[in-house]
Amino acid sequence: MHIATLLPLALTLGAVAEKGRLGYALGTKLPSGECKTTADYEADFDALEATSTLVRGYAADDCNFAQQALPAAKSKGFQITLGIWADTDEGYNAGRAAIQQYGLQYKEQVYAVTVASEALYRGNFTGDELAEKILEVKSEVPDFKVGTADSWNKYADGTADPVIRVADILLVNAFPYWQGQDIFNATATLFDDVMQALVRIQSVTGSFDGVEVQVGETGWLTDGDNYGAAEPGVENAERFFKTGICAMRYWGLDIYAFEAFDEPWKPVSIGDNGEEKDERNWGVYGADRSIKYDNVC
């Protein structure tokens, strides 16, 4: 949605806004680590269609994502936010090429294009550098909304100001789990994170409807190790989905749950604090596409 709907809603009790759209972050690989085919994406969409017809990817060229997923999206009535992994010249160029070749063939299936994912958070680009890349992609695919996805604090602290000025769409990522929040404080943390980002975005654009804003990633780990006060588990994940993700939708924002399906092929990574970060069990659905908990808002 646009900020025009959000800020008055945040200030007015009882205000009514159109419910935001639910999307899912979608991986490109099967549990075995093999790349998905169009038939695999069709099966993914069949599993998701009861609650969503929107997904996002991170690199249009990874495992031929755009080539394989867009035909499935057309056959199943889905839209996809395509990504360009811009951290390397190779990834940036390959992603742009994939979107120009396949995205333009399936225009109705492309919701938007994100250039980079949390690149400002990782310090890979300055705001000005990322803004230049966004402008370049916008010139190449003028029919698509083009922007980026980054952590809420990079919007709030001003790092993303040059990006805010040129983007058509901004995805705000916020993970109370990785902030070490107790499940009972998770929803308040999510809303506070997103509002800090929105206030900054609105102040930069000078308009309530200057740019489209979505929550690009949030979710809760269902199995793994504690992270601070955050405890994984299906019960906690369902609670966060209902009180956080669903509430954000009722607040009027589109939001992508991270993620659609478990990805057991992923290696364990190391977080900023030196602790392990489990990326394998974030799915609302298991790797076999079976639902883990009630995801109806």
Short mmCIF file of C-alpha atoms in Angstrom, two decimals:
data_model
loop_
_atom_site.label_atom_id
_atom_site.label_comp_id
_atom_site.label_asym_id
_atom_site.label_seq_id
_atom_site.Cartn_x
_atom_site.Cartn_y
_atom_site.Cartn_z
CA MET A 1 0.00 0.00 0.00
CA HIS A 2 1.00 3.64 -0.05
CA ILE A 3 1.85 5.61 3.06
CA ALA A 4 -1.29 7.69 2.58
CA THR A 5 -3.33 4.85 4.00
CA LEU A 6 -0.90 3.91 6.75
CA LEU A 7 -0.06 7.00 8.74
CA PRO A 8 -3.63 8.23 9.28
CA LEU A 9 -4.49 4.67 10.29
CA ALA A 10 -1.68 4.61 12.83
CA LEU A 11 -3.04 7.80 14.39
CA THR A 12 -6.77 7.10 14.27
CA LEU A 13 -8.31 4.36 16.36
CA GLY A 14 -11.01 2.49 14.52
CA ALA A 15 -9.93 3.69 11.10
CA VAL A 16 -10.61 1.20 8.32
CA ALA A 17 -8.07 0.37 5.63
CA GLU A 18 -8.08 -2.19 2.87
CA LYS A 19 -6.40 -5.33 4.16
CA GLY A 20 -2.85 -5.69 2.90
CA ARG A 21 -1.88 -8.52 0.61
CA LEU A 22 -0.05 -11.59 1.93
CA GLY A 23 2.98 -12.75 -0.01
CA TYR A 24 5.71 -15.32 0.57
CA ALA A 25 9.45 -15.35 0.04
CA LEU A 26 10.09 -18.26 -2.29
CA GLY A 27 13.28 -20.26 -2.72
CA THR A 28 14.63 -21.56 -6.01
CA LYS A 29 15.71 -25.04 -4.89
CA LEU A 30 14.15 -28.35 -3.94
CA PRO A 31 14.97 -29.93 -0.55
CA SER A 32 17.74 -31.87 -2.31
CA GLY A 33 19.37 -28.63 -3.45
CA GLU A 34 18.44 -29.17 -7.09
CA CYS A 35 16.98 -26.25 -9.01
CA LYS A 36 13.21 -26.10 -9.29
CA THR A 37 11.45 -26.50 -12.62
CA THR A 38 8.25 -24.90 -13.85
CA ALA A 39 6.35 -27.95 -12.65
CA ASP A 40 7.87 -27.53 -9.17
CA TYR A 41 6.78 -23.90 -9.03
CA GLU A 42 3.29 -24.91 -10.13
CA ALA A 43 3.20 -27.31 -7.18
CA ASP A 44 4.43 -24.50 -4.89
CA PHE A 45 1.68 -22.20 -6.09
CA ASP A 46 -0.94 -24.92 -5.64
CA ALA A 47 0.12 -25.19 -2.00
CA LEU A 48 0.05 -21.42 -1.44
CA GLU A 49 -3.05 -20.41 -3.37
CA ALA A 50 -5.47 -20.77 -0.46
CA THR A 51 -3.96 -17.71 1.21
CA SER A 52 -1.80 -15.94 -1.38
CA THR A 53 -1.14 -15.26 -5.04
CA LEU A 54 2.04 -13.24 -4.52
CA VAL A 55 5.65 -14.33 -4.01
CA ARG A 56 9.05 -12.69 -4.13
CA GLY A 57 12.43 -13.96 -5.26
CA TYR A 58 15.91 -12.63 -4.75
CA ALA A 59 17.78 -13.25 -8.00
CA ALA A 60 15.93 -13.63 -11.29
CA ASP A 61 18.84 -15.56 -12.78
CA ASP A 62 19.42 -17.95 -9.85
CA CYS A 63 18.44 -21.46 -10.97
CA ASN A 64 16.77 -19.72 -13.94
CA PHE A 65 14.11 -18.43 -11.56
CA ALA A 66 12.45 -15.98 -13.94
CA GLN A 67 12.51 -18.45 -16.80
CA GLN A 68 11.01 -21.29 -14.77
CA ALA A 69 8.72 -19.49 -12.30
CA LEU A 70 7.00 -16.92 -14.52
CA PRO A 71 5.24 -19.48 -16.76
CA ALA A 72 4.02 -21.25 -13.61
CA ALA A 73 2.80 -17.93 -12.23
CA LYS A 74 0.83 -17.31 -15.40
CA SER A 75 -0.79 -20.73 -15.33
CA LYS A 76 -1.68 -20.45 -11.63
CA GLY A 77 -2.66 -16.77 -11.45
CA PHE A 78 0.28 -15.57 -9.33
CA GLN A 79 2.44 -12.46 -9.41
CA ILE A 80 6.13 -12.35 -8.61
CA THR A 81 8.39 -9.62 -7.31
CA LEU A 82 11.61 -10.41 -9.13
CA GLY A 83 14.99 -9.67 -7.61
CA ILE A 84 18.41 -8.69 -8.90
CA TRP A 85 21.32 -9.81 -6.71
CA ALA A 86 23.45 -6.74 -7.23
CA ASP A 87 26.37 -7.46 -4.87
CA THR A 88 28.57 -8.53 -7.79
CA ASP A 89 28.73 -7.23 -11.35
CA GLU A 90 28.07 -10.76 -12.57
CA GLY A 91 24.90 -11.12 -10.50
CA TYR A 92 23.72 -7.63 -11.34
CA ASN A 93 24.14 -8.12 -15.07
CA ALA A 94 22.67 -11.64 -15.09
CA GLY A 95 19.62 -10.55 -13.11
CA ARG A 96 18.97 -7.61 -15.41
CA ALA A 97 19.31 -9.84 -18.45
CA ALA A 98 16.89 -12.43 -17.04
CA ILE A 99 14.28 -9.79 -16.28
CA GLN A 100 14.59 -8.20 -19.69
CA GLN A 101 14.37 -11.57 -21.43
CA TYR A 102 11.64 -13.27 -19.40
CA GLY A 103 9.97 -10.55 -17.35
CA LEU A 104 9.00 -8.64 -20.45
CA GLN A 105 7.38 -11.81 -21.82
CA TYR A 106 5.21 -12.11 -18.70
CA LYS A 107 4.50 -8.50 -17.77
CA GLU A 108 1.24 -9.27 -15.98
CA GLN A 109 3.02 -11.75 -13.72
CA VAL A 110 5.71 -9.28 -12.61
CA TYR A 111 4.54 -7.28 -9.60
CA ALA A 112 7.78 -5.36 -9.16
CA VAL A 113 11.58 -5.59 -9.37
CA THR A 114 13.93 -5.22 -6.41
CA VAL A 115 17.52 -4.24 -7.04
CA ALA A 116 19.64 -5.84 -4.28
CA SER A 117 18.50 -7.33 -0.99
CA GLU A 118 19.77 -5.82 2.27
CA ALA A 119 22.81 -4.45 0.44
CA LEU A 120 22.75 -1.28 2.56
CA TYR A 121 22.51 -3.34 5.74
CA ARG A 122 25.59 -5.32 4.74
CA GLY A 123 27.41 -2.16 3.67
CA ASN A 124 27.91 -3.36 0.09
CA PHE A 125 26.69 -0.07 -1.39
CA THR A 126 26.15 3.48 -0.29
CA GLY A 127 22.70 4.93 -0.77
CA ASP A 128 23.89 6.89 -3.79
CA GLU A 129 25.47 3.82 -5.39
CA LEU A 130 22.33 1.75 -4.99
CA ALA A 131 20.17 4.61 -6.25
CA GLU A 132 22.24 4.71 -9.45
CA LYS A 133 21.60 1.02 -10.04
CA ILE A 134 17.88 1.43 -9.44
CA LEU A 135 17.73 4.27 -11.96
CA GLU A 136 19.58 2.15 -14.50
CA VAL A 137 17.12 -0.73 -14.11
CA LYS A 138 14.16 1.64 -14.25
CA SER A 139 15.40 2.92 -17.60
CA GLU A 140 15.63 -0.65 -18.91
CA VAL A 141 12.19 -1.85 -17.74
CA PRO A 142 10.07 1.32 -17.50
CA ASP A 143 6.82 -0.65 -17.33
CA PHE A 144 7.78 -2.23 -13.97
CA LYS A 145 7.88 -0.77 -10.48
CA VAL A 146 11.54 -0.81 -9.42
CA GLY A 147 13.03 -0.39 -5.96
CA THR A 148 14.92 -2.35 -3.32
CA ALA A 149 14.53 -4.41 -0.16
CA ASP A 150 16.49 -3.59 2.97
CA SER A 151 16.46 -3.72 6.74
CA TRP A 152 14.12 -1.32 8.51
CA ASN A 153 16.98 0.44 10.32
CA LYS A 154 18.73 1.42 7.06
CA TYR A 155 15.60 3.36 6.13
CA ALA A 156 15.18 4.80 9.62
CA ASP A 157 18.78 6.01 10.02
CA GLY A 158 18.91 7.86 6.69
CA THR A 159 21.26 5.48 4.87
CA ALA A 160 18.57 4.78 2.27
CA ASP A 161 17.55 8.41 1.66
CA PRO A 162 18.99 8.56 -1.89
CA VAL A 163 17.19 5.28 -2.70
CA ILE A 164 13.90 6.55 -1.29
CA ARG A 165 14.06 9.53 -3.63
CA VAL A 166 14.27 7.43 -6.82
CA ALA A 167 12.44 4.17 -6.04
CA ASP A 168 8.92 3.25 -7.06
CA ILE A 169 8.63 0.60 -4.34
CA LEU A 170 10.47 -0.11 -1.08
CA LEU A 171 10.44 -3.38 0.83
CA VAL A 172 11.14 -3.03 4.55
CA ASN A 173 12.55 -6.13 6.26
CA ALA A 174 12.08 -6.60 10.00
CA PHE A 175 12.86 -9.69 12.09
CA PRO A 176 12.04 -9.47 15.79
CA TYR A 177 13.45 -13.00 16.02
CA TRP A 178 16.92 -11.82 14.98
CA GLN A 179 16.54 -8.91 17.37
CA GLY A 180 16.32 -11.50 20.13
CA GLN A 181 12.82 -10.56 21.15
CA ASP A 182 10.56 -12.66 23.32
CA ILE A 183 7.50 -13.86 21.40
CA PHE A 184 5.24 -11.69 23.58
CA ASN A 185 7.15 -8.57 22.54
CA ALA A 186 7.64 -9.61 18.93
CA THR A 187 4.59 -7.95 17.42
CA ALA A 188 5.25 -4.64 19.17
CA THR A 189 8.83 -4.77 17.90
CA LEU A 190 7.70 -5.49 14.34
CA PHE A 191 5.31 -2.55 14.32
CA ASP A 192 7.85 -0.21 15.90
CA ASP A 193 10.51 -1.20 13.35
CA VAL A 194 8.20 -0.68 10.40
CA MET A 195 6.83 2.60 11.69
CA GLN A 196 10.34 4.02 12.18
CA ALA A 197 11.09 3.18 8.56
CA LEU A 198 7.81 4.63 7.32
CA VAL A 199 8.23 7.89 9.19
CA ARG A 200 11.63 8.40 7.58
CA ILE A 201 10.36 7.44 4.12
CA GLN A 202 7.49 9.90 4.40
CA SER A 203 9.78 12.67 5.60
CA VAL A 204 12.10 12.15 2.61
CA THR A 205 9.37 11.96 -0.03
CA GLY A 206 7.42 14.82 1.51
CA SER A 207 4.20 13.06 0.55
CA PHE A 208 2.00 10.37 2.01
CA ASP A 209 1.84 8.59 -1.34
CA GLY A 210 5.29 9.25 -2.74
CA VAL A 211 6.35 5.61 -2.90
CA GLU A 212 4.80 2.18 -2.40
CA VAL A 213 5.92 0.41 0.76
CA GLN A 214 5.66 -3.26 1.67
CA VAL A 215 7.07 -5.36 4.49
CA GLY A 216 9.61 -7.42 2.54
CA GLU A 217 10.49 -10.10 5.07
CA THR A 218 9.42 -11.21 8.51
CA GLY A 219 8.76 -14.52 10.16
CA TRP A 220 9.58 -16.89 13.00
CA LEU A 221 11.79 -19.96 13.12
CA THR A 222 9.91 -23.21 13.84
CA ASP A 223 12.90 -25.37 14.79
CA GLY A 224 16.42 -24.53 15.83
CA ASP A 225 18.31 -22.73 18.59
CA ASN A 226 17.20 -19.80 20.70
CA TYR A 227 18.45 -16.37 19.67
CA GLY A 228 18.52 -14.15 22.73
CA ALA A 229 15.03 -14.26 24.19
CA ALA A 230 13.57 -15.52 20.89
CA GLU A 231 12.57 -19.16 21.08
CA PRO A 232 11.78 -21.20 17.95
CA GLY A 233 8.76 -23.45 17.70
CA VAL A 234 5.58 -24.02 15.75
CA GLU A 235 3.40 -22.51 18.49
CA ASN A 236 5.47 -19.33 18.61
CA ALA A 237 5.60 -19.13 14.82
CA GLU A 238 1.82 -19.36 14.60
CA ARG A 239 1.43 -16.75 17.31
CA PHE A 240 3.72 -14.35 15.45
CA PHE A 241 1.92 -15.01 12.18
CA LYS A 242 -1.46 -14.25 13.75
CA THR A 243 -0.47 -11.29 15.93
CA GLY A 244 2.26 -9.85 13.71
CA ILE A 245 1.84 -10.73 10.04
CA CYS A 246 -1.96 -10.77 10.08
CA ALA A 247 -2.08 -7.61 12.18
CA MET A 248 0.21 -5.83 9.73
CA ARG A 249 -2.14 -6.81 6.93
CA TYR A 250 -5.10 -5.39 8.87
CA TRP A 251 -3.03 -2.26 9.38
CA GLY A 252 -3.09 -1.99 5.60
CA LEU A 253 0.40 -3.08 4.52
CA ASP A 254 1.30 -5.81 2.05
CA ILE A 255 3.67 -8.22 3.75
CA TYR A 256 5.85 -11.14 2.68
CA ALA A 257 6.20 -13.99 5.16
CA PHE A 258 9.67 -15.45 5.29
CA GLU A 259 9.33 -17.95 3.99
CA ALA A 260 6.99 -20.20 2.06
CA PHE A 261 8.76 -23.56 2.48
CA ASP A 262 11.55 -24.95 4.64
CA GLU A 263 14.89 -25.17 2.84
CA PRO A 264 16.84 -28.07 4.43
CA TRP A 265 19.59 -27.80 1.82
CA LYS A 266 20.83 -24.51 3.28
CA PRO A 267 24.00 -24.51 5.39
CA VAL A 268 23.98 -22.97 8.85
CA SER A 269 25.32 -19.41 8.72
CA ILE A 270 26.89 -17.21 11.39
CA GLY A 271 25.10 -14.11 12.63
CA ASP A 272 26.51 -10.69 13.47
CA ASN A 273 26.95 -11.75 17.10
CA GLY A 274 29.00 -14.81 16.15
CA GLU A 275 26.18 -17.26 16.88
CA GLU A 276 24.72 -19.72 14.40
CA LYS A 277 21.78 -18.49 12.33
CA ASP A 278 19.53 -21.28 11.13
CA GLU A 279 17.99 -20.50 7.74
CA ARG A 280 16.49 -23.94 7.16
CA ASN A 281 13.26 -23.99 9.17
CA TRP A 282 11.54 -20.67 8.51
CA GLY A 283 8.82 -22.06 6.28
CA VAL A 284 5.14 -21.62 7.00
CA TYR A 285 5.04 -24.90 5.09
CA GLY A 286 7.45 -27.81 5.40
CA ALA A 287 9.83 -28.82 2.66
CA ASP A 288 7.17 -31.29 1.52
CA ARG A 289 4.70 -28.36 1.15
CA SER A 290 2.60 -29.51 4.12
CA ILE A 291 1.20 -26.68 6.24
CA LYS A 292 2.76 -26.34 9.70
CA TYR A 293 0.13 -24.13 11.32
CA ASP A 294 -2.97 -22.06 10.60
CA ASN A 295 -2.00 -19.22 8.27
CA VAL A 296 -5.42 -17.72 7.61
CA CYS A 297 -5.83 -14.10 8.71
#
